Coordinates of C-alpha atoms and ligand atoms in Angstrom, one line a residue:
M1 CA -40.8 -13.1 -3.6
G2 CA -37.6 -14.2 -3.6
K3 CA -34.8 -13.5 -1.4
I4 CA -32.6 -10.3 -2.3
A5 CA -29.0 -10.2 -0.9
L6 CA -26.3 -7.4 -0.9
H7 CA -22.6 -7.9 -1.4
W8 CA -20.7 -5.0 -0.3
F9 CA -17.6 -4.5 -2.3
R10 CA -14.9 -3.4 0.1
H11 CA -10.8 -4.1 -0.9
G12 CA -11.8 -7.3 -2.9
L13 CA -13.0 -5.3 -6.2
R14 CA -12.9 -8.8 -7.8
L15 CA -15.2 -11.9 -8.9
H16 CA -12.7 -14.7 -8.7
D17 CA -12.0 -15.8 -5.1
N18 CA -14.6 -13.7 -3.7
T19 CA -15.9 -16.2 -1.2
P20 CA -18.3 -13.6 0.8
L21 CA -19.9 -12.9 -2.7
Q22 CA -20.5 -16.7 -3.4
K23 CA -21.7 -16.9 -0.2
A24 CA -24.8 -14.3 -0.7
I25 CA -25.6 -15.6 -4.5
A26 CA -26.1 -19.3 -2.9
G27 CA -29.5 -18.3 -1.5
C28 CA -31.0 -15.8 -2.9
T29 CA -33.2 -14.4 -6.6
S30 CA -31.8 -11.6 -6.8
L31 CA -28.6 -9.5 -5.5
I32 CA -27.3 -6.1 -5.2
P33 CA -23.5 -5.4 -6.0
L34 CA -22.7 -2.3 -3.6
Y35 CA -19.6 -0.1 -3.2
I36 CA -19.6 2.8 -0.5
L37 CA -17.4 5.8 -1.3
D38 CA -16.6 6.5 2.6
T39 CA -15.3 9.9 2.3
E40 CA -14.4 9.7 6.2
Y41 CA -12.0 6.5 4.8
F42 CA -11.2 8.5 1.7
K43 CA -11.0 12.3 3.2
P44 CA -10.9 14.9 0.4
G45 CA -6.9 16.7 0.9
K46 CA -5.8 13.7 1.8
V47 CA -6.2 11.1 -1.3
G48 CA -4.3 12.1 -4.1
I49 CA -5.6 12.3 -7.8
N50 CA -3.8 9.4 -8.8
R51 CA -5.0 6.8 -6.3
M52 CA -8.4 8.2 -6.4
G53 CA -8.4 7.7 -10.2
F54 CA -7.2 4.2 -10.0
L55 CA -10.2 3.2 -7.8
L56 CA -12.5 4.2 -9.8
D57 CA -11.2 2.8 -12.7
S58 CA -11.1 -0.3 -10.7
L59 CA -14.7 0.3 -10.0
K60 CA -15.6 0.9 -13.7
A61 CA -13.8 -2.2 -14.6
L62 CA -15.5 -4.1 -12.1
D63 CA -18.9 -3.1 -13.2
T64 CA -18.1 -3.9 -16.9
D65 CA -17.4 -7.5 -15.5
L66 CA -20.7 -7.6 -13.5
R67 CA -22.6 -6.5 -16.6
A68 CA -21.2 -9.6 -18.4
I69 CA -22.7 -11.9 -16.0
G70 CA -26.0 -10.4 -15.8
S71 CA -25.3 -7.8 -12.9
R72 CA -24.0 -4.3 -12.5
L73 CA -22.2 -2.3 -9.8
Y74 CA -24.0 0.4 -7.9
V75 CA -21.8 3.2 -6.3
A76 CA -23.4 5.3 -3.3
K77 CA -21.7 7.6 -1.1
G78 CA -21.7 8.0 2.7
D79 CA -21.6 6.4 5.8
P80 CA -21.4 2.3 5.1
E81 CA -23.6 1.6 8.6
E82 CA -25.9 4.3 7.5
V83 CA -25.9 3.4 3.9
I84 CA -26.7 -0.7 4.3
G85 CA -28.8 -0.4 7.2
K86 CA -31.0 2.2 4.5
F87 CA -30.7 -0.6 1.8
I88 CA -32.0 -3.1 4.1
K89 CA -35.0 -1.5 5.4
E90 CA -36.1 -0.1 2.0
H91 CA -35.1 -2.9 0.0
K92 CA -36.0 -5.8 2.1
I93 CA -32.7 -7.0 2.0
G94 CA -32.3 -10.6 3.5
A95 CA -28.5 -11.3 3.3
V96 CA -25.5 -9.1 3.3
S97 CA -22.0 -9.8 2.2
F98 CA -18.7 -8.5 2.9
E99 CA -15.0 -9.1 3.1
R100 CA -13.8 -8.6 6.5
D101 CA -10.7 -6.3 7.2
T102 CA -7.7 -5.9 9.1
E103 CA -7.7 -2.0 9.6
P104 CA -8.7 -0.3 12.5
Y105 CA -11.5 1.9 10.9
N106 CA -12.5 -0.7 9.3
K107 CA -12.7 -3.6 11.9
V108 CA -14.8 -1.2 13.7
M109 CA -17.0 -0.7 10.9
D110 CA -17.2 -4.8 10.3
G111 CA -18.6 -4.9 13.9
K112 CA -20.9 -1.7 13.4
I113 CA -22.7 -3.8 10.2
I114 CA -22.6 -7.2 12.0
N115 CA -24.4 -5.6 15.0
L116 CA -26.8 -4.0 12.1
T117 CA -27.3 -6.8 10.7
K118 CA -28.2 -9.1 13.9
E119 CA -30.5 -6.1 15.0
L120 CA -32.3 -6.2 11.8
N121 CA -32.6 -9.8 11.9
V122 CA -30.9 -10.1 8.6
E123 CA -28.2 -13.0 7.3
A124 CA -24.5 -11.9 7.5
F125 CA -21.4 -13.5 5.8
P126 CA -18.6 -11.4 6.7
L127 CA -15.5 -13.3 5.6
W128 CA -11.6 -13.1 4.8
G129 CA -10.3 -12.7 1.5
H130 CA -7.8 -9.8 1.6
T131 CA -5.2 -12.1 3.0
M132 CA -4.1 -15.6 2.2
F133 CA -4.9 -16.4 5.6
D134 CA -7.3 -15.8 7.9
P135 CA -5.5 -13.6 10.6
E136 CA -7.8 -14.8 13.5
Y137 CA -6.5 -18.2 12.5
L138 CA -2.9 -17.3 12.0
L139 CA -2.9 -15.7 15.9
A140 CA -4.4 -18.6 17.4
L141 CA -1.6 -20.6 15.6
N142 CA 1.1 -18.4 17.0
N143 CA -0.6 -18.3 21.0
G144 CA -2.2 -15.1 20.3
D145 CA 0.8 -13.0 19.3
A146 CA 1.9 -11.6 15.7
P147 CA 5.6 -12.8 14.9
L148 CA 7.7 -9.8 14.6
T149 CA 10.7 -10.9 12.7
M150 CA 10.8 -13.0 9.2
T151 CA 12.2 -15.9 10.9
S152 CA 9.6 -16.4 13.2
F153 CA 7.3 -15.7 10.7
L154 CA 8.2 -18.5 8.1
R155 CA 7.9 -20.8 11.1
L156 CA 4.5 -20.1 11.3
M157 CA 3.9 -20.1 7.4
S158 CA 5.5 -23.7 7.5
E159 CA 2.8 -24.6 10.4
A160 CA 0.0 -23.0 8.8
G161 CA 1.1 -24.8 5.0
D162 CA -0.7 -23.3 1.9
P163 CA -3.3 -20.9 1.9
P164 CA -6.8 -22.1 0.7
K165 CA -7.1 -22.4 -2.9
P166 CA -8.6 -19.4 -4.8
I167 CA -12.4 -20.1 -5.5
D168 CA -13.5 -19.4 -9.1
P169 CA -15.6 -16.5 -10.6
P170 CA -19.2 -17.1 -10.8
K171 CA -20.6 -17.7 -14.5
S172 CA -23.6 -15.9 -13.8
L173 CA -24.7 -13.4 -11.0
P174 CA -28.6 -13.1 -9.6
P175 CA -30.0 -9.7 -11.5
P176 CA -30.7 -6.8 -9.4
P177 CA -33.9 -6.0 -8.0
A178 CA -33.8 -2.7 -10.7
D179 CA -31.3 -1.4 -13.0
S180 CA -31.6 2.0 -11.5
L181 CA -31.8 1.6 -7.8
V182 CA -33.1 4.5 -5.3
C183 CA -32.9 4.5 -1.6
K184 CA -34.1 7.1 0.1
D185 CA -31.3 9.3 2.2
V186 CA -29.1 7.8 0.0
F187 CA -26.7 9.3 -2.6
I188 CA -26.5 6.7 -5.0
F189 CA -24.1 7.7 -8.3
Q190 CA -25.8 7.3 -11.8
G191 CA -23.2 4.7 -12.9
V192 CA -19.6 4.5 -11.8
P193 CA -18.3 8.2 -10.8
T194 CA -15.9 10.1 -12.6
L195 CA -13.1 11.9 -11.1
S196 CA -14.9 15.2 -11.9
D197 CA -18.3 13.8 -10.1
L198 CA -16.6 13.4 -7.2
T199 CA -16.5 17.5 -6.6
E200 CA -15.3 17.7 -2.8
Y201 CA -11.8 16.5 -3.4
E202 CA -11.5 19.1 -6.6
F203 CA -9.8 17.2 -8.6
N204 CA -8.1 18.0 -11.8
P205 CA -8.3 15.0 -14.4
K206 CA -5.6 16.0 -16.0
D207 CA -3.6 15.7 -13.1
Y208 CA -4.4 11.5 -13.5
T209 CA -1.3 10.5 -15.1
T210 CA -0.7 7.1 -13.7
W211 CA 0.5 4.3 -16.0
F212 CA -1.1 1.5 -14.3
V213 CA -4.6 0.3 -16.2
A214 CA -7.1 -1.3 -13.5
G215 CA -8.7 -3.8 -13.2
E216 CA -9.2 -7.9 -12.3
K217 CA -8.6 -9.0 -15.8
E218 CA -5.7 -6.7 -16.5
G219 CA -4.4 -7.8 -13.0
I220 CA -4.6 -11.5 -13.8
R221 CA -3.2 -10.4 -17.2
V222 CA -0.2 -9.1 -15.6
M223 CA 0.5 -11.7 -13.3
N224 CA 0.0 -14.7 -16.2
E225 CA 2.5 -12.3 -18.6
F226 CA 5.0 -12.5 -15.4
L227 CA 4.4 -16.3 -14.5
A228 CA 4.9 -17.2 -18.2
Q229 CA 8.8 -15.8 -17.4
K230 CA 9.5 -18.9 -15.9
R231 CA 13.1 -18.2 -15.4
R232 CA 12.9 -14.6 -14.1
V233 CA 9.7 -16.5 -11.7
S234 CA 12.3 -18.8 -10.4
T235 CA 15.4 -16.9 -10.0
F236 CA 13.5 -13.8 -8.5
E237 CA 15.1 -12.2 -5.4
K238 CA 14.7 -8.9 -3.7
P239 CA 16.4 -6.8 -3.1
K240 CA 18.2 -7.9 -5.6
T241 CA 16.7 -5.6 -8.0
D242 CA 16.8 -2.4 -10.1
P243 CA 15.1 0.5 -8.4
T244 CA 16.2 2.8 -11.5
A245 CA 14.9 0.5 -14.1
L246 CA 12.6 2.4 -16.6
Q247 CA 9.9 -0.3 -16.7
P248 CA 9.6 -2.3 -13.5
D249 CA 11.8 -4.7 -12.5
T250 CA 9.4 -6.3 -10.2
T251 CA 5.8 -7.9 -10.9
A252 CA 4.0 -4.2 -10.7
L253 CA 1.3 -6.0 -9.2
S254 CA 0.8 -4.3 -6.1
P255 CA -1.6 -1.9 -7.3
Y256 CA -3.8 -4.8 -8.1
I257 CA -3.5 -6.7 -5.2
T258 CA -4.3 -3.8 -2.5
R259 CA -7.4 -2.7 -4.6
G260 CA -8.0 -6.4 -4.3
S261 CA -8.6 -7.0 -8.2
L262 CA -6.0 -9.6 -7.8
S263 CA -6.3 -12.0 -5.0
S264 CA -2.9 -12.7 -3.0
R265 CA -3.9 -16.6 -3.1
T266 CA -4.7 -16.6 -6.5
F267 CA -1.1 -15.1 -6.9
Y268 CA 0.0 -17.6 -4.4
H269 CA -1.0 -20.9 -5.9
G270 CA 0.1 -19.3 -9.5
L271 CA 3.4 -19.5 -8.6
K272 CA 3.3 -22.4 -6.5
D273 CA 2.0 -24.1 -10.1
T274 CA 4.3 -22.4 -12.0
L275 CA 7.4 -23.3 -9.9
K276 CA 6.1 -27.1 -9.8
G277 CA 9.4 -29.3 -10.4
M278 CA 11.7 -26.3 -10.9
K279 CA 14.7 -25.2 -8.3
S280 CA 13.9 -21.9 -7.1
S281 CA 14.7 -19.1 -5.0
K282 CA 13.2 -19.0 -1.1
P283 CA 11.6 -17.0 1.1
P284 CA 11.7 -14.1 2.1
V285 CA 13.9 -12.8 -1.0
S286 CA 11.5 -15.1 -3.5
L287 CA 8.2 -13.9 -4.9
K288 CA 6.7 -16.3 -2.7
G289 CA 8.5 -14.1 0.0
Q290 CA 7.1 -11.1 -1.0
L291 CA 3.8 -12.3 -0.4
Y292 CA 4.5 -13.3 2.9
W293 CA 6.0 -10.1 3.6
R294 CA 2.6 -8.7 3.0
E295 CA 0.7 -11.4 5.3
M296 CA 3.4 -10.4 8.0
A297 CA 2.4 -6.7 7.6
Y298 CA -1.1 -7.5 7.6
L299 CA -1.1 -9.8 10.5
I300 CA 0.9 -6.9 12.5
G301 CA -1.4 -4.2 11.7
F302 CA -4.0 -6.1 12.8
S303 CA -3.3 -7.1 16.3
V304 CA -0.8 -4.4 17.4
P305 CA -2.5 -1.1 19.0
N306 CA -1.8 2.2 17.7
F307 CA 0.2 0.2 14.9
N308 CA -0.3 3.6 12.7
Q309 CA 1.4 6.0 15.3
M310 CA 4.4 6.1 17.5
E311 CA 2.6 7.2 20.8
G312 CA 0.9 3.9 22.7
N313 CA 2.4 1.9 19.9
P314 CA 4.0 -1.0 22.0
I315 CA 6.3 -1.8 19.3
C316 CA 7.6 1.6 18.1
K317 CA 10.7 3.0 19.5
Q318 CA 10.0 6.3 20.6
I319 CA 12.2 8.5 19.0
P320 CA 11.8 12.8 19.3
W321 CA 11.4 13.4 15.4
L322 CA 10.4 16.8 14.2
T323 CA 6.7 17.3 14.1
G324 CA 4.5 20.3 13.5
D325 CA 5.6 23.4 11.2
D326 CA 9.0 22.7 11.2
A327 CA 8.4 19.4 9.8
K328 CA 5.6 20.5 7.5
A329 CA 8.1 22.8 5.3
L330 CA 10.8 20.1 5.2
L331 CA 7.8 17.2 4.4
D332 CA 6.8 20.1 1.5
K333 CA 10.2 20.1 -0.4
W334 CA 10.8 16.2 -0.1
E335 CA 6.9 15.8 -1.4
M336 CA 7.3 18.2 -4.3
G337 CA 10.8 16.9 -5.4
Q338 CA 12.4 20.1 -4.3
T339 CA 15.3 18.6 -2.0
G340 CA 18.4 19.2 -4.2
F341 CA 19.5 15.6 -4.5
P342 CA 18.6 14.4 -7.7
A343 CA 17.7 10.9 -7.0
V344 CA 15.3 11.3 -4.3
D345 CA 13.4 14.4 -6.3
A346 CA 13.4 11.2 -9.2
V347 CA 11.9 9.2 -7.1
M348 CA 9.0 11.9 -5.2
N349 CA 8.2 12.9 -8.8
Q350 CA 7.5 9.1 -9.8
L351 CA 5.2 8.9 -6.8
R352 CA 3.3 12.3 -7.7
T353 CA 3.2 11.5 -11.3
E354 CA 3.0 7.6 -11.6
G355 CA 1.5 6.6 -8.0
W356 CA 4.2 3.9 -7.7
M357 CA 7.8 3.6 -7.3
H358 CA 10.3 0.2 -6.9
H359 CA 10.6 -1.1 -3.2
L360 CA 14.2 0.1 -2.7
A361 CA 13.4 3.6 -4.6
R362 CA 10.5 4.1 -1.3
H363 CA 13.8 2.9 1.0
L364 CA 15.9 5.5 -0.5
V365 CA 13.2 8.5 0.3
A366 CA 11.8 7.1 3.8
C367 CA 15.3 7.2 5.1
F368 CA 16.2 10.2 3.6
L369 CA 13.1 11.9 5.3
T370 CA 13.3 10.5 8.5
R371 CA 16.8 9.1 10.1
G372 CA 18.9 9.7 7.2
D373 CA 18.9 13.6 6.6
L374 CA 15.6 15.5 7.4
W375 CA 14.5 13.7 11.3
V376 CA 10.7 14.0 10.0
T377 CA 8.4 11.9 11.7
W378 CA 7.2 8.9 9.8
E379 CA 3.8 9.4 10.1
L380 CA 4.2 12.6 7.7
G381 CA 6.0 10.4 5.3
R382 CA 3.4 7.9 5.7
D383 CA 0.8 10.1 5.0
V384 CA 2.3 11.4 1.7
F385 CA 2.6 7.7 0.6
E386 CA -0.5 7.0 1.3
K387 CA -2.0 10.0 -0.6
H388 CA -0.4 9.4 -4.2
L389 CA 0.3 5.8 -4.3
V390 CA -1.9 3.6 -6.4
D391 CA -0.9 0.7 -4.4
A392 CA -1.6 2.9 -0.9
D393 CA -1.9 0.2 1.7
W394 CA -2.6 0.8 5.3
S395 CA -0.8 -2.1 6.8
I396 CA 2.3 -2.5 4.2
N397 CA 2.6 1.2 4.3
N398 CA 2.7 1.4 8.2
F399 CA 5.0 -1.9 8.4
S400 CA 7.7 -0.3 5.9
W401 CA 7.8 3.0 7.3
H402 CA 8.4 1.6 11.2
W403 CA 11.3 -0.4 8.9
L404 CA 12.8 2.5 7.1
S405 CA 13.1 4.6 9.8
C406 CA 14.4 2.2 12.7
S407 CA 11.5 2.5 14.7
A408 CA 10.6 -1.3 14.6
F409 CA 11.9 -4.5 12.8
F410 CA 15.1 -3.1 11.3
H411 CA 17.4 -1.7 13.7
Q412 CA 20.8 -0.8 12.2
Y413 CA 20.2 2.8 12.4
F414 CA 24.1 3.5 11.3
R415 CA 23.2 1.8 8.1
C416 CA 21.6 4.7 5.6
Y417 CA 21.1 5.3 2.0
S418 CA 23.1 7.8 0.2
P419 CA 21.0 9.9 -1.6
I420 CA 24.2 10.3 -4.0
A421 CA 25.6 7.0 -4.3
F422 CA 22.7 4.8 -3.8
F423 CA 21.8 4.7 -7.3
K424 CA 25.1 5.3 -9.3
K425 CA 25.2 1.0 -8.5
T426 CA 22.3 0.5 -11.1
D427 CA 22.0 3.8 -12.9
P428 CA 25.7 5.2 -13.3
N429 CA 24.2 7.5 -16.2
G430 CA 21.4 8.7 -14.6
N431 CA 18.7 7.9 -16.4
Y432 CA 15.9 7.5 -14.2
I433 CA 16.6 10.9 -12.8
K434 CA 17.1 12.2 -16.6
K435 CA 13.3 10.9 -17.1
H436 CA 11.8 12.2 -13.4
V437 CA 13.5 15.0 -13.2
P438 CA 13.6 16.3 -16.6
I439 CA 15.3 19.9 -15.9
L440 CA 18.4 17.8 -15.4
A441 CA 18.0 15.8 -18.5
K442 CA 20.8 17.7 -20.2
F443 CA 23.6 17.4 -17.4
P444 CA 26.6 15.4 -18.5
D445 CA 26.3 12.1 -16.5
K446 CA 29.5 12.8 -14.3
Y447 CA 27.1 15.4 -12.7
I448 CA 23.8 13.8 -12.9
Y449 CA 23.7 13.0 -8.8
E450 CA 25.4 16.3 -7.7
P451 CA 24.6 19.1 -9.8
W452 CA 25.4 21.5 -7.7
T453 CA 29.1 20.5 -8.3
A454 CA 28.7 21.5 -12.1
P455 CA 30.8 24.6 -12.8
K456 CA 29.0 27.5 -14.0
G457 CA 29.3 27.3 -17.8
I458 CA 27.8 23.6 -17.7
Q459 CA 25.0 24.7 -16.0
I460 CA 24.2 27.4 -18.4
A461 CA 24.6 25.3 -21.1
C462 CA 22.2 22.8 -19.9
A463 CA 19.8 25.9 -19.5
C464 CA 19.2 25.0 -15.5
I465 CA 21.3 27.2 -13.1
I466 CA 21.3 25.4 -9.5
G467 CA 19.9 27.4 -7.1
K468 CA 17.5 29.3 -9.6
D469 CA 16.0 26.5 -11.7
Y470 CA 16.9 23.5 -9.4
P471 CA 17.7 23.6 -6.0
K472 CA 20.9 23.7 -4.4
P473 CA 20.8 20.3 -1.7
M474 CA 18.6 21.5 1.0
V475 CA 20.9 19.6 3.8
E476 CA 24.5 18.6 3.6
H477 CA 24.3 14.8 3.8
Q478 CA 27.3 13.8 5.2
F479 CA 27.0 16.0 8.2
V480 CA 23.3 15.5 9.0
C481 CA 23.5 12.0 8.0
Q482 CA 26.1 11.8 11.3
E483 CA 24.4 13.5 13.4
N484 CA 21.1 11.6 13.0
K485 CA 23.2 8.7 13.7
S486 CA 24.2 9.8 17.0
R487 CA 20.3 11.0 17.7
M488 CA 19.2 7.4 17.2
K489 CA 21.5 6.4 19.3
K490 CA 20.4 8.4 22.1
A491 CA 17.0 7.2 21.2
Y492 CA 17.8 3.8 21.4
D493 CA 19.9 3.8 24.9
T494 CA 16.9 5.8 26.2
S495 CA 14.3 3.2 25.1
K496 CA 17.1 0.1 26.7
K497 CA 17.0 1.8 30.1
R498 CA 13.3 2.6 30.1
D499 CA 12.6 -1.0 28.8
S500 CA 15.1 -2.6 31.3
G501 CA 12.5 -0.7 33.6
E502 CA 9.4 -2.2 32.8
P503 CA 8.0 -5.8 32.2
P504 CA 8.2 -6.5 28.5
A505 CA 6.0 -5.6 26.2
K506 CA 3.1 -7.9 26.7
K507 CA 2.1 -10.4 24.3
L508 CA 4.7 -9.4 21.7
K509 CA 7.4 -11.8 21.2
Q510 CA 10.6 -10.8 19.8
N511 CA 13.1 -13.2 18.4
Ligands
FAD1 P1 7.0 -7.6 -6.0 O1 8.3 -7.3 -5.4 O2 6.6 -7.9 -7.4 O3 6.2 -8.6 -4.9 C1 5.3 -9.0 -5.4 C2 4.0 -8.6 -4.1 O4 4.2 -8.9 -3.1 C3 3.6 -7.0 -4.0 O5 2.4 -6.5 -5.1 C4 3.2 -6.5 -2.8 O6 1.6 -7.3 -2.6 C5 3.8 -7.7 -1.8 N1 5.4 -7.3 -1.4 C6 6.3 -7.2 -2.2 N2 7.4 -6.4 -1.1 C7 6.4 -6.2 -0.3 C8 7.1 -5.7 1.4 N3 8.1 -5.3 1.3 N4 5.8 -5.7 2.3 C9 4.9 -6.1 1.9 N5 4.5 -6.7 1.0 C10 5.4 -6.9 -0.1 N6 3.8 -1.9 -1.1 C11 2.1 -1.7 -1.0 O7 1.7 -2.7 -1.8 N7 1.5 -0.4 -0.4 C12 1.7 0.4 0.2 O8 1.6 1.2 0.7 C13 3.5 0.4 0.4 N8 4.3 0.9 1.3 C14 5.2 0.8 1.3 C15 6.3 2.1 1.9 C16 7.6 1.9 2.3 C17 8.3 3.1 2.9 C18 8.3 1.0 1.7 C19 9.7 0.9 2.0 C20 7.6 -0.3 0.9 C21 6.1 -0.4 0.7 N9 5.5 -1.2 0.2 C22 4.1 -0.9 -0.3 C23 6.1 -2.5 0.0 C24 6.6 -2.5 -1.4 O9 7.7 -1.4 -1.6 C25 6.1 -3.0 -2.7 O10 5.0 -3.5 -2.3 C26 6.5 -3.3 -3.9 O11 7.5 -2.2 -4.4 C27 5.4 -3.4 -5.1 O12 6.0 -3.6 -6.3 P2 5.6 -5.2 -6.9 O13 4.1 -5.3 -6.7 O14 6.5 -5.1 -8.2 O15 6.3 -6.1 -5.7

């Protein structure tokens, strides 16, 4: 009997640029492609329907692609260590391959699987693939530290050079041992599950409303379509893009890159080939720069302890945010698009219905929830984003919430986004609001950002009474924003005093 290998699909839900998969198939006669739905990682109640639906659709697309080359996907449910252990024993697996991960929970799991394969004397191929570079290599290149500014990260990137070129997808795969696999005491779905199969999440499939089409083929198609617009690629600069555009003004590749349907290295080299011989914008504002932001967020998330919380996190300012029930009441209104500020509510409605918003739209609502207006802890906002985003990404999401709350990386707390003025620059007529807060659609443009200022007669004519059909603003922005700046100053002053009495945070370089 030949060797059976098991490839455990994690983030990298793709066939192209999948080094661990290639390693596994090199020496086996039969391959089990396995995805494990880990309900501890995707906790019911904490994962929204669009995020989960997009994941399942990505698995469905992967299954289709695998079937086209003589294989198929098996989807099991449970703790990966237990599931893989049982598969190894029952199916006499000779090799296990998987993509290593940078998130704390997944790092622990990596260690467990590596130990398990050692114990059971099975060959293992745990390899990096979700980032452009091996994060351990980047840390070593930077004396063990993660750069905490883009300037120092760019220096590191110039030392590192280009990331490795992506590898081609396999043309065929060794067949699985049987079409319908069983494994004692492991729950294996019949095919790829649908939202209705995941009963513990209590989803109503009607609420799956994101417009993103999942899968590797689609991710590559979207990338190629964007790259074909050479001028757009060569002049791309962020933040100079439109958060209120009704069609994404940026690539909208994040759901594919996050799910690993599109390799970040494939996108990097696609950009490089496209821009060969052309004058183009430069990092950090260019598209290559966006990939560098991603890489930097991953490296920091990989190396900074407690990066997903304020407590015990050496780079996070200690700020006395609102937490507990007081915060929860404010958070609920924010999450449900009921703040009374149409621009903020439009973004939050887009988040819940589409699972994606423009980067600057994320800026607006994250600032509003934290240091701008509501003074709610960034950790709760992060959770809401993580629940609904189809591109929910542990590293980038945590990184960005640090930034927007001025907890790390960005410290100009005296610069706040105005929930009234910000979107007027790109959308004076409020078309974005009219789309995402349809109750306000009939309001004259003049009142669209401040509907509470419309005379009663206009409110009646628009069939929307402010305070009844749509909420009044939950805070007086001008007032709370000033008050919060004073609170931020106090927190910064306190942390300065505290830091001056302590040795510098070890091993974390700032410049
Ligand atoms: P483009 O501008 O076309 O960029 C191309 C790719 O570069 C993106 O797909 C993404 O992989 C990467 N990228 C772009 N901007 C950033 C950035 N600022 N930091 C790191 N990587 C970046 N992005 C996520 O992918 N997942 C998240 O969970 C997430 N949470 C965020 C939370 C907040 C509060 C904020 C302010 C930003 C967050 N972002 C997150 C970053 C950014 O908003 C999205 O990556 C971007 O809007 C996705 O759209 P795009 O693919 O069109 O980006």
